[in-house]
Short mmCIF file of C-alpha atoms in Angstrom, two decimals:
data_model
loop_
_atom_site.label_atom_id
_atom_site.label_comp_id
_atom_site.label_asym_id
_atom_site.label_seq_id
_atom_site.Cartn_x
_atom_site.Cartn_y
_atom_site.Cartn_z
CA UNK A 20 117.80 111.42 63.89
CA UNK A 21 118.89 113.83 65.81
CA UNK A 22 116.14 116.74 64.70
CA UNK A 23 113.50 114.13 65.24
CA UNK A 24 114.16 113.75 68.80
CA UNK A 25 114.86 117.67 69.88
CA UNK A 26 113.01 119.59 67.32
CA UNK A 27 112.49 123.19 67.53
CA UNK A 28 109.58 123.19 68.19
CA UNK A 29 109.99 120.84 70.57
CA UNK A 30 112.19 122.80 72.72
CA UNK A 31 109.67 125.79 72.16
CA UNK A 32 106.96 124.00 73.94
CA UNK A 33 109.25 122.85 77.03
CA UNK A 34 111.38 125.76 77.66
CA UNK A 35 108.32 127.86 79.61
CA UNK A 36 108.70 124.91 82.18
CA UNK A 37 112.01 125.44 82.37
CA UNK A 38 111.49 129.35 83.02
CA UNK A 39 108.82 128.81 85.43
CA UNK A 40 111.27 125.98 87.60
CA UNK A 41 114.29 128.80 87.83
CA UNK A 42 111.49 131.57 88.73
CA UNK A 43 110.43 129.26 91.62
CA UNK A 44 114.23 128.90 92.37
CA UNK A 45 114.98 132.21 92.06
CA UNK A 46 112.14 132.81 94.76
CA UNK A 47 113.41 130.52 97.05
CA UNK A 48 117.31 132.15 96.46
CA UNK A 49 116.16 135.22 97.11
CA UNK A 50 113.38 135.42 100.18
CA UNK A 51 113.95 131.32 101.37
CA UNK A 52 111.82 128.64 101.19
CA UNK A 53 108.79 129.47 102.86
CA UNK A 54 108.54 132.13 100.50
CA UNK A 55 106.45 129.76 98.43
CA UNK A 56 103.05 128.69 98.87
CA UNK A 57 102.01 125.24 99.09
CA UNK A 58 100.70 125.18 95.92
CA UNK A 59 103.93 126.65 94.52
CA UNK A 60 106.03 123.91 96.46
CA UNK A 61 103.71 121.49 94.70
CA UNK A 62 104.32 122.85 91.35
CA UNK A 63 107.89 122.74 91.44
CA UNK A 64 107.79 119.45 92.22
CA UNK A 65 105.55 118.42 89.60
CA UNK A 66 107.72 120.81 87.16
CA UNK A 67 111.03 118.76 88.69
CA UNK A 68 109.17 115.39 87.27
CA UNK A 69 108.55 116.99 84.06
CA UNK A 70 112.25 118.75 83.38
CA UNK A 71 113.88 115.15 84.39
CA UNK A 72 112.23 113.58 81.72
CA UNK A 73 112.94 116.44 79.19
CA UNK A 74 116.49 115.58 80.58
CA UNK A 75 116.15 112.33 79.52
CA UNK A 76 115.17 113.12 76.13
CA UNK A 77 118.05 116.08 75.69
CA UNK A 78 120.71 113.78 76.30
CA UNK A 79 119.95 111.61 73.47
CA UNK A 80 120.31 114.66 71.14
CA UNK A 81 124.68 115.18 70.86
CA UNK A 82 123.44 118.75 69.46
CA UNK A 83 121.31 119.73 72.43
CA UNK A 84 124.02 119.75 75.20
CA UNK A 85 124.00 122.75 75.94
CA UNK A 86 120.28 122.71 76.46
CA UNK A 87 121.03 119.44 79.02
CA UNK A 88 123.66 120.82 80.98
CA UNK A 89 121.47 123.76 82.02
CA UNK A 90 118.28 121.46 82.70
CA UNK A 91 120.78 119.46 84.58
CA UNK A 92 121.70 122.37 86.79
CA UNK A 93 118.11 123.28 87.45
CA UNK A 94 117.14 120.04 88.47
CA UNK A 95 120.00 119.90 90.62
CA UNK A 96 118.90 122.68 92.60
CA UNK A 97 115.72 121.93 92.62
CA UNK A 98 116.58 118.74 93.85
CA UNK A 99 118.10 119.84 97.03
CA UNK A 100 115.40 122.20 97.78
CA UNK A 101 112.29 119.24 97.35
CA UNK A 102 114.28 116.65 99.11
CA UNK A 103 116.10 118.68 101.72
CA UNK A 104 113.83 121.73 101.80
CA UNK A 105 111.00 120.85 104.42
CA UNK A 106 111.55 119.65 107.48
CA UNK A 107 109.47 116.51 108.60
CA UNK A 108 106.66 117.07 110.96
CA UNK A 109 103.49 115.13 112.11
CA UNK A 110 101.65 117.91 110.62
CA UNK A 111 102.85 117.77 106.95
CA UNK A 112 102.75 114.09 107.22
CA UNK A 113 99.09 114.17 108.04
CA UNK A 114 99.04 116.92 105.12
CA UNK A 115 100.44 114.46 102.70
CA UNK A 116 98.24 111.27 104.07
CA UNK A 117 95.12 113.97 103.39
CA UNK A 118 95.98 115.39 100.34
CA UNK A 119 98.52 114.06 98.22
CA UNK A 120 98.57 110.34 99.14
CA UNK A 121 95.04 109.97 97.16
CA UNK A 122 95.87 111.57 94.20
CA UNK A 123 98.65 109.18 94.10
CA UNK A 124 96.48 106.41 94.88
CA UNK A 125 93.88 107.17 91.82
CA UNK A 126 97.14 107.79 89.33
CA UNK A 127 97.89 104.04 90.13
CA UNK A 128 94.86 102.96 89.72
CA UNK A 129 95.52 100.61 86.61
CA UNK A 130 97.85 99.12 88.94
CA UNK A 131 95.62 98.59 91.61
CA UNK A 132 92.68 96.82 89.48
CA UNK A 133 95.38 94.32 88.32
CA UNK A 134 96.78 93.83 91.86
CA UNK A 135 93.13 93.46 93.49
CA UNK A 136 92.54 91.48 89.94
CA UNK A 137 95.07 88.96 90.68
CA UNK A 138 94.89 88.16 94.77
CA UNK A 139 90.87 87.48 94.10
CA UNK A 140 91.50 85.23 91.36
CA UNK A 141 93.86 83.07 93.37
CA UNK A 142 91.38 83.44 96.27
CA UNK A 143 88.84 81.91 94.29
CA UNK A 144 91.23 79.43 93.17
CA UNK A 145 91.75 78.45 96.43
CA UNK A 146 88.68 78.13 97.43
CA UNK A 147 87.54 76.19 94.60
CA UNK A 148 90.67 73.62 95.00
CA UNK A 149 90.01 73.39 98.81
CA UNK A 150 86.17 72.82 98.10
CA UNK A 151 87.04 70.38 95.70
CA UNK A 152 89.33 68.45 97.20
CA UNK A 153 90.04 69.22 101.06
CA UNK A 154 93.45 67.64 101.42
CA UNK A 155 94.31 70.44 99.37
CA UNK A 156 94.84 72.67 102.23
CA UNK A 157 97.72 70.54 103.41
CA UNK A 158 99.92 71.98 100.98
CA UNK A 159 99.39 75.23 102.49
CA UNK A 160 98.12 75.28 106.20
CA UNK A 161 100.44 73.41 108.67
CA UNK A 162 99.43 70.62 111.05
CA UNK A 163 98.63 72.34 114.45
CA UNK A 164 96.61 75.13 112.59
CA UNK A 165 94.48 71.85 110.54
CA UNK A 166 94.20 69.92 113.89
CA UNK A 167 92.32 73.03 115.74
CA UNK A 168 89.91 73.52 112.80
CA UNK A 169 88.91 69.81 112.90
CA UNK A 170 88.35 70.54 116.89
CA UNK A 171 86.09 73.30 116.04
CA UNK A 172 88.16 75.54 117.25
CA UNK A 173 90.41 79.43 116.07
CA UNK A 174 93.95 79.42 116.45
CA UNK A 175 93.83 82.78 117.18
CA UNK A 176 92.45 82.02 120.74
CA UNK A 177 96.32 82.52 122.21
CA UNK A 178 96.86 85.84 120.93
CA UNK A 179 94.35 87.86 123.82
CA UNK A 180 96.94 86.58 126.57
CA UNK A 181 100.02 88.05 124.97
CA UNK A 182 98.05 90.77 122.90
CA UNK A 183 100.52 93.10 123.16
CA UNK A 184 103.69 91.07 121.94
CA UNK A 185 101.35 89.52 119.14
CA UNK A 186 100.75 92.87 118.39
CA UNK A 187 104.43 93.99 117.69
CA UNK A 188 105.14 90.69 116.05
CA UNK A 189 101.86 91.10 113.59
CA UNK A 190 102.73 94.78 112.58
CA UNK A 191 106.50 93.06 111.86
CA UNK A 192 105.29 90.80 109.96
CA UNK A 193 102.65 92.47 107.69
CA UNK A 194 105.24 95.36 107.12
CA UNK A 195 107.68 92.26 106.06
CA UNK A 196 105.14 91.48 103.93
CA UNK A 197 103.91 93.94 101.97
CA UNK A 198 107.61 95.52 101.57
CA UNK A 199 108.46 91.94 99.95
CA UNK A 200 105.37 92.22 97.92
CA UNK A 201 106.49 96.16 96.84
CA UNK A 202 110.42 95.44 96.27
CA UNK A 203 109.28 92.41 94.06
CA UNK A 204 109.22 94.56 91.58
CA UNK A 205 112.71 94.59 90.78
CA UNK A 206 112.26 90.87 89.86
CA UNK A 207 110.68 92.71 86.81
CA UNK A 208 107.60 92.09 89.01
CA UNK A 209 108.17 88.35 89.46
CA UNK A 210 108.27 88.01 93.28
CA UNK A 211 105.35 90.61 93.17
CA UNK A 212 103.42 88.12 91.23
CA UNK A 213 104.22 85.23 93.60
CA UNK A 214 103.21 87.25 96.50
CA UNK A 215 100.03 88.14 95.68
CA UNK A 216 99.57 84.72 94.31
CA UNK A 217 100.41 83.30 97.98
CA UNK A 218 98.15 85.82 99.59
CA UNK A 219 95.32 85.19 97.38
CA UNK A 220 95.67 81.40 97.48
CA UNK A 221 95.91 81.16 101.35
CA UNK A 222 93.08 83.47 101.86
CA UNK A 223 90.71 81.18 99.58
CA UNK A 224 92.21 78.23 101.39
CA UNK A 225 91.27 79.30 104.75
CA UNK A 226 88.21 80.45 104.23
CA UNK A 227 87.02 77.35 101.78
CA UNK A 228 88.55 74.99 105.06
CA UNK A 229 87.04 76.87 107.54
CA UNK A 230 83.64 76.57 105.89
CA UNK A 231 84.45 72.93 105.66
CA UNK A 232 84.46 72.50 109.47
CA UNK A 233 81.72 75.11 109.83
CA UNK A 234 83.73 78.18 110.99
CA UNK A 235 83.02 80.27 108.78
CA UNK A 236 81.44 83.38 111.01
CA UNK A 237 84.32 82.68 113.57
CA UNK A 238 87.10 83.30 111.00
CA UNK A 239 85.20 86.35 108.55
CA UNK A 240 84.53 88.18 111.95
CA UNK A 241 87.72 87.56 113.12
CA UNK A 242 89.26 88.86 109.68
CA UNK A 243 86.27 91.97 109.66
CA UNK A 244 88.29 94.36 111.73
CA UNK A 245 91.84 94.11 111.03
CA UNK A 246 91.41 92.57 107.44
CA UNK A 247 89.61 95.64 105.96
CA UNK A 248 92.62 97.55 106.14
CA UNK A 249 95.27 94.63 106.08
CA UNK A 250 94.07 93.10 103.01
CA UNK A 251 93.69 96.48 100.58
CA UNK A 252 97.42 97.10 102.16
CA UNK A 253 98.74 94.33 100.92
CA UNK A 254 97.47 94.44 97.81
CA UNK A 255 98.55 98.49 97.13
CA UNK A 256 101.95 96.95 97.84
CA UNK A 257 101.41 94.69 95.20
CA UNK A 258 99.73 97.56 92.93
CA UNK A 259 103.88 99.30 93.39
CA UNK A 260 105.64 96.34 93.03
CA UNK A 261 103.76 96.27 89.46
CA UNK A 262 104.55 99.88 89.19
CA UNK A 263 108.24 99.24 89.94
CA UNK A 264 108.19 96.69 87.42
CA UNK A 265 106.20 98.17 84.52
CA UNK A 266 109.05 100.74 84.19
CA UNK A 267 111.48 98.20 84.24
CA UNK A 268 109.74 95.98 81.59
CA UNK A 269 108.16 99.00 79.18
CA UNK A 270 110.52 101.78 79.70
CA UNK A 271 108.92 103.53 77.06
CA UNK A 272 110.81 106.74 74.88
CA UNK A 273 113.05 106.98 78.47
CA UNK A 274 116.60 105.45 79.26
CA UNK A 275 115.81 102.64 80.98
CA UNK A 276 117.98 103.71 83.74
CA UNK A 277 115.89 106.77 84.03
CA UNK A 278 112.64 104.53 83.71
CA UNK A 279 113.23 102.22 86.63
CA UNK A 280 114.34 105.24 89.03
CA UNK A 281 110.84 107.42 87.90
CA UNK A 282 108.85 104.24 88.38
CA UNK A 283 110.32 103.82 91.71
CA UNK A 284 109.25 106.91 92.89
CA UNK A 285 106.02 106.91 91.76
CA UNK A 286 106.41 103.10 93.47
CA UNK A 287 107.43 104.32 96.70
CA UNK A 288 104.60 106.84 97.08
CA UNK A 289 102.49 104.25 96.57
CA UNK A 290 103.68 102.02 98.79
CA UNK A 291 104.27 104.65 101.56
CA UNK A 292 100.29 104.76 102.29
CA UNK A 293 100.13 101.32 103.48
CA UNK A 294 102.27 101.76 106.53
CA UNK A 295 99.55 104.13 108.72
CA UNK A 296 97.08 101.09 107.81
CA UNK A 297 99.49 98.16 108.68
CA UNK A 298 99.50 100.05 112.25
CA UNK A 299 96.33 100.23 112.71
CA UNK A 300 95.29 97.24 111.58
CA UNK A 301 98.30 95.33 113.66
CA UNK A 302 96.76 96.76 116.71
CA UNK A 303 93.69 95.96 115.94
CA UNK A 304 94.49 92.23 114.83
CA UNK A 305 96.54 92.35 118.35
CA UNK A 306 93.80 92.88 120.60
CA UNK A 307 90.34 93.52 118.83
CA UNK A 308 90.03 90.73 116.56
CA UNK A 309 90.39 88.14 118.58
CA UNK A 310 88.99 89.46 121.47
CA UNK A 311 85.20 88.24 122.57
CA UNK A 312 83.85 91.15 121.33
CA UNK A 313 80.11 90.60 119.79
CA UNK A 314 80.26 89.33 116.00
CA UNK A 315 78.11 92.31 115.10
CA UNK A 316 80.25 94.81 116.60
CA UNK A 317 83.45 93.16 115.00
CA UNK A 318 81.65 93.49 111.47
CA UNK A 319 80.31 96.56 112.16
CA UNK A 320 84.00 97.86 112.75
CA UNK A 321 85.40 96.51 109.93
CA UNK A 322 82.70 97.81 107.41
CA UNK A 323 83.11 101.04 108.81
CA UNK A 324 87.37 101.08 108.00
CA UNK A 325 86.88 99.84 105.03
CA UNK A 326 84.15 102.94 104.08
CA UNK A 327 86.23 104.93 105.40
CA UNK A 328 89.19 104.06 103.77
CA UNK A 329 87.32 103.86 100.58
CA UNK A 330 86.26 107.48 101.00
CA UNK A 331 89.81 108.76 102.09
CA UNK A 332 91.05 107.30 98.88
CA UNK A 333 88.48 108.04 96.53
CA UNK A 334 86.78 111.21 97.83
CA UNK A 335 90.00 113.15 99.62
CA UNK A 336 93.02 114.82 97.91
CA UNK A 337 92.77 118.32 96.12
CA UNK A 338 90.51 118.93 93.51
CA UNK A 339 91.97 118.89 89.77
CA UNK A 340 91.80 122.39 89.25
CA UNK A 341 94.66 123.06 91.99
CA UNK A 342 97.41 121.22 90.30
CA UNK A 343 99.15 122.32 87.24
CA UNK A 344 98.46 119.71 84.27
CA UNK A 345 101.28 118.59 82.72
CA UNK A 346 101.87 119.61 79.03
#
C-alpha cells in the first residue's frame, strides 16, 4: 500500500516544488524579506498550500519519513515568514481587496451559486407562502413591525433621528450575522443552511407582505442602497460556511484533520471580503436608506454598488498568466 501512495515517481514530480520553496527561503535567509517580489511572495505561498498537502500525503507512507520530516521543516519556515513576514498596512490591505480577494472569490464560485441558489429559493418560498396565505408572516415578522405595515407605514422611519447609533448597531448586527452564517460551517454546514434559509425566507416574507399593503416601492428603495451590498455579503458568508463544511464532510485523499484546517483557510478568505461591504453598507442603511432621498436616486445608488461590486469581483484580480498553476 505503501508504494501506491508515495511512488517514485510520485516524489519525482513534487520534489521541484520543494526545491523552488527552500530557494525562496534561502532568498529571504540570505538578503531578508523584501528581497522578494510580489509575485515571488505570492508563489511561496501558493507553493506553502501545495507542500502541506504533499505533507499530508507523506505521512501516510511509514517509508517516506524522511521525506516528511524535511517538508515539515520547510513548511515550518515558510510558515513564519507568510504569516509573520509582512507587516499590516492600509496599503497591502487595499492590495489584497484589489487583487487577491477576487481570485478567491471566482475559486469559490461553486460555493457561491449554491449559497445565492439556496437564499432565492427560500425567498421565493416566502413569498409564495405569504401570497398565499398572509397570516403566514406572523410566524416571522413581530407585532409592532405588522401593525405599521397595515398603517401604511416603514418601520424604518425612527432610524434618521438616531442615524448614527442605528448605524453602529446595524454594522453589529450584520457582522453578527454573516460570521454566524460563515462559522456554521463547523455544524458540517448545518447552521449555515439554517441561516441562509432564515435570510431567504424573511426576505420573501417582507417583500410578499409589503406588496400586500401596497409598499412595495417604499421597502425595494429602501433595501436599493444598502441591500446591494448587504445581501451578496451575506450570502458569500454563506458560500464559506459551505466551504468550511465541504472539507469537513468530503475530506477527500487528505486527513481529515488536515481537510477541515485547508478548508478553513480557503473559508476565511472568503469570508474576509464581506467585512469592507458590511461597512459600507451599515452606513449607508444608517443614514441613506432611510433618509427622504428621491426613490430614483436611492435606486440609482444601489444599481450602481451592485455594478460595481459585480465588476470588482468578476473583472479585478491578476490575470492567470501571473500566478504559478499548480501541478
Amino acid at each position: 500500500m505503501a508504494n501506491t501512495i508515495v511512488s517514485n515517481l510520485w516524489l519525482q514530480k513534487r520534489r521541484p516544488y520543494w526545491s523552488r520553496l527552500e530557494a525562496l527561503l534561502a532568498a529571504v535567509n540570505s538578503a531578508g524579506i523584501k528581497q522578494l517580489s510580489r509575485a515571488e511572495m505570492r508563489e511561496m505561498a501558493l507553493l506553502y498550500r501545495q507542500v502541506a498537502s504533499d505533507l499530508s500525503v507523506l505521512r501516510r507512507d511509514a517509508t517516506a519519513q524522511t521525506y516528511a520530516t524535511h517538508v515539515n521543516q520547510l513548511l515550518a519556515r515558510a510558515h513564519h515568514i507568510i504569516y509573520a513576514g509582512r507587516k499590516t498596512s492600509a496599503l497591502h490591505l487595499f492590495r489584497y481587496l484589489r487583487d487577491e480577494y477576487p481570485e478567491i472569490f471566482r475559486r469559490n464560485l461553486a460555493y457561491v451559486g449554491l449559497s445565492v441558489g439556496i437564499t432565492l429559493a427560500c425567498c421565493a418560498l416566502g413569498a409564495i407562502l405569504t401570497s398565499t396565505h398572509i397570516d403566514f408572516m406572523r410566524h416571522f415578522l413581530g407585532p409592532q413591525m405588522i401593525a405599521t405595515m397595515e398603517r401604511h407605514e416603514m418601520w424604518t422611519q425612527s432610524v434618521v433621528s438616531v442615524a448614527p447609533t442605528a448605524t453602529s448597531a446595524i454594522m453589529t448586527n450584520n457582522l453578527s450575522v454573516s460570521f454566524v452564517t460563515f462559522a456554521g460551517g463547523i455544524t458540517f454546514g448545518l447552521l449555515t443552511l439554517f441561516s441562509l434559509y432564515n435570510n431567504g425566507m424573511m426576505l420573501g416574507v417582507i417583500g410578499a407582505a409589503c406588496h400586500h399593503y401596497g409598499m412595495s416601492v417604499a421597502l425595494w428603495s429602501f433595501v436599493a442602497p444598502h441591500g446591494s451590498l448587504e445581501l451578496p455579503a451575506i450570502m458569500l458568508a454563506g458560500a464559506a460556511g459551505l466551504r468550511l463544511a465541504h472539507g469537513m464532510v468530503f475530506p477527500g485523499a487528505l486527513r481529515w484533520k488536515d481537510a477541515v484546517a485547508q478548508s478553513g483557510m480557503e473559508a476565511s478568505r472568503l469570508v474576509s471580503g464581506t467585512i469592507p461591504m458590511l461597512v459600507v453598507a451599515g452606513c449607508l442603511e444608517g443614514f441613506f436608506s432611510p433618509s427622504s432621498a428621491p426613490v430614483w436616486l436611492k435606486f440609482t445608488v444601489g444599481g450602481m454598488l451592485f455594478a460595481f461590486l459585480n465588476a470588482w469581483l468578476f473583472g479585478a484580480g491578476k490575470k492567470p498568466a501571473d500566478s504559478t498553476p499548480a501541478s
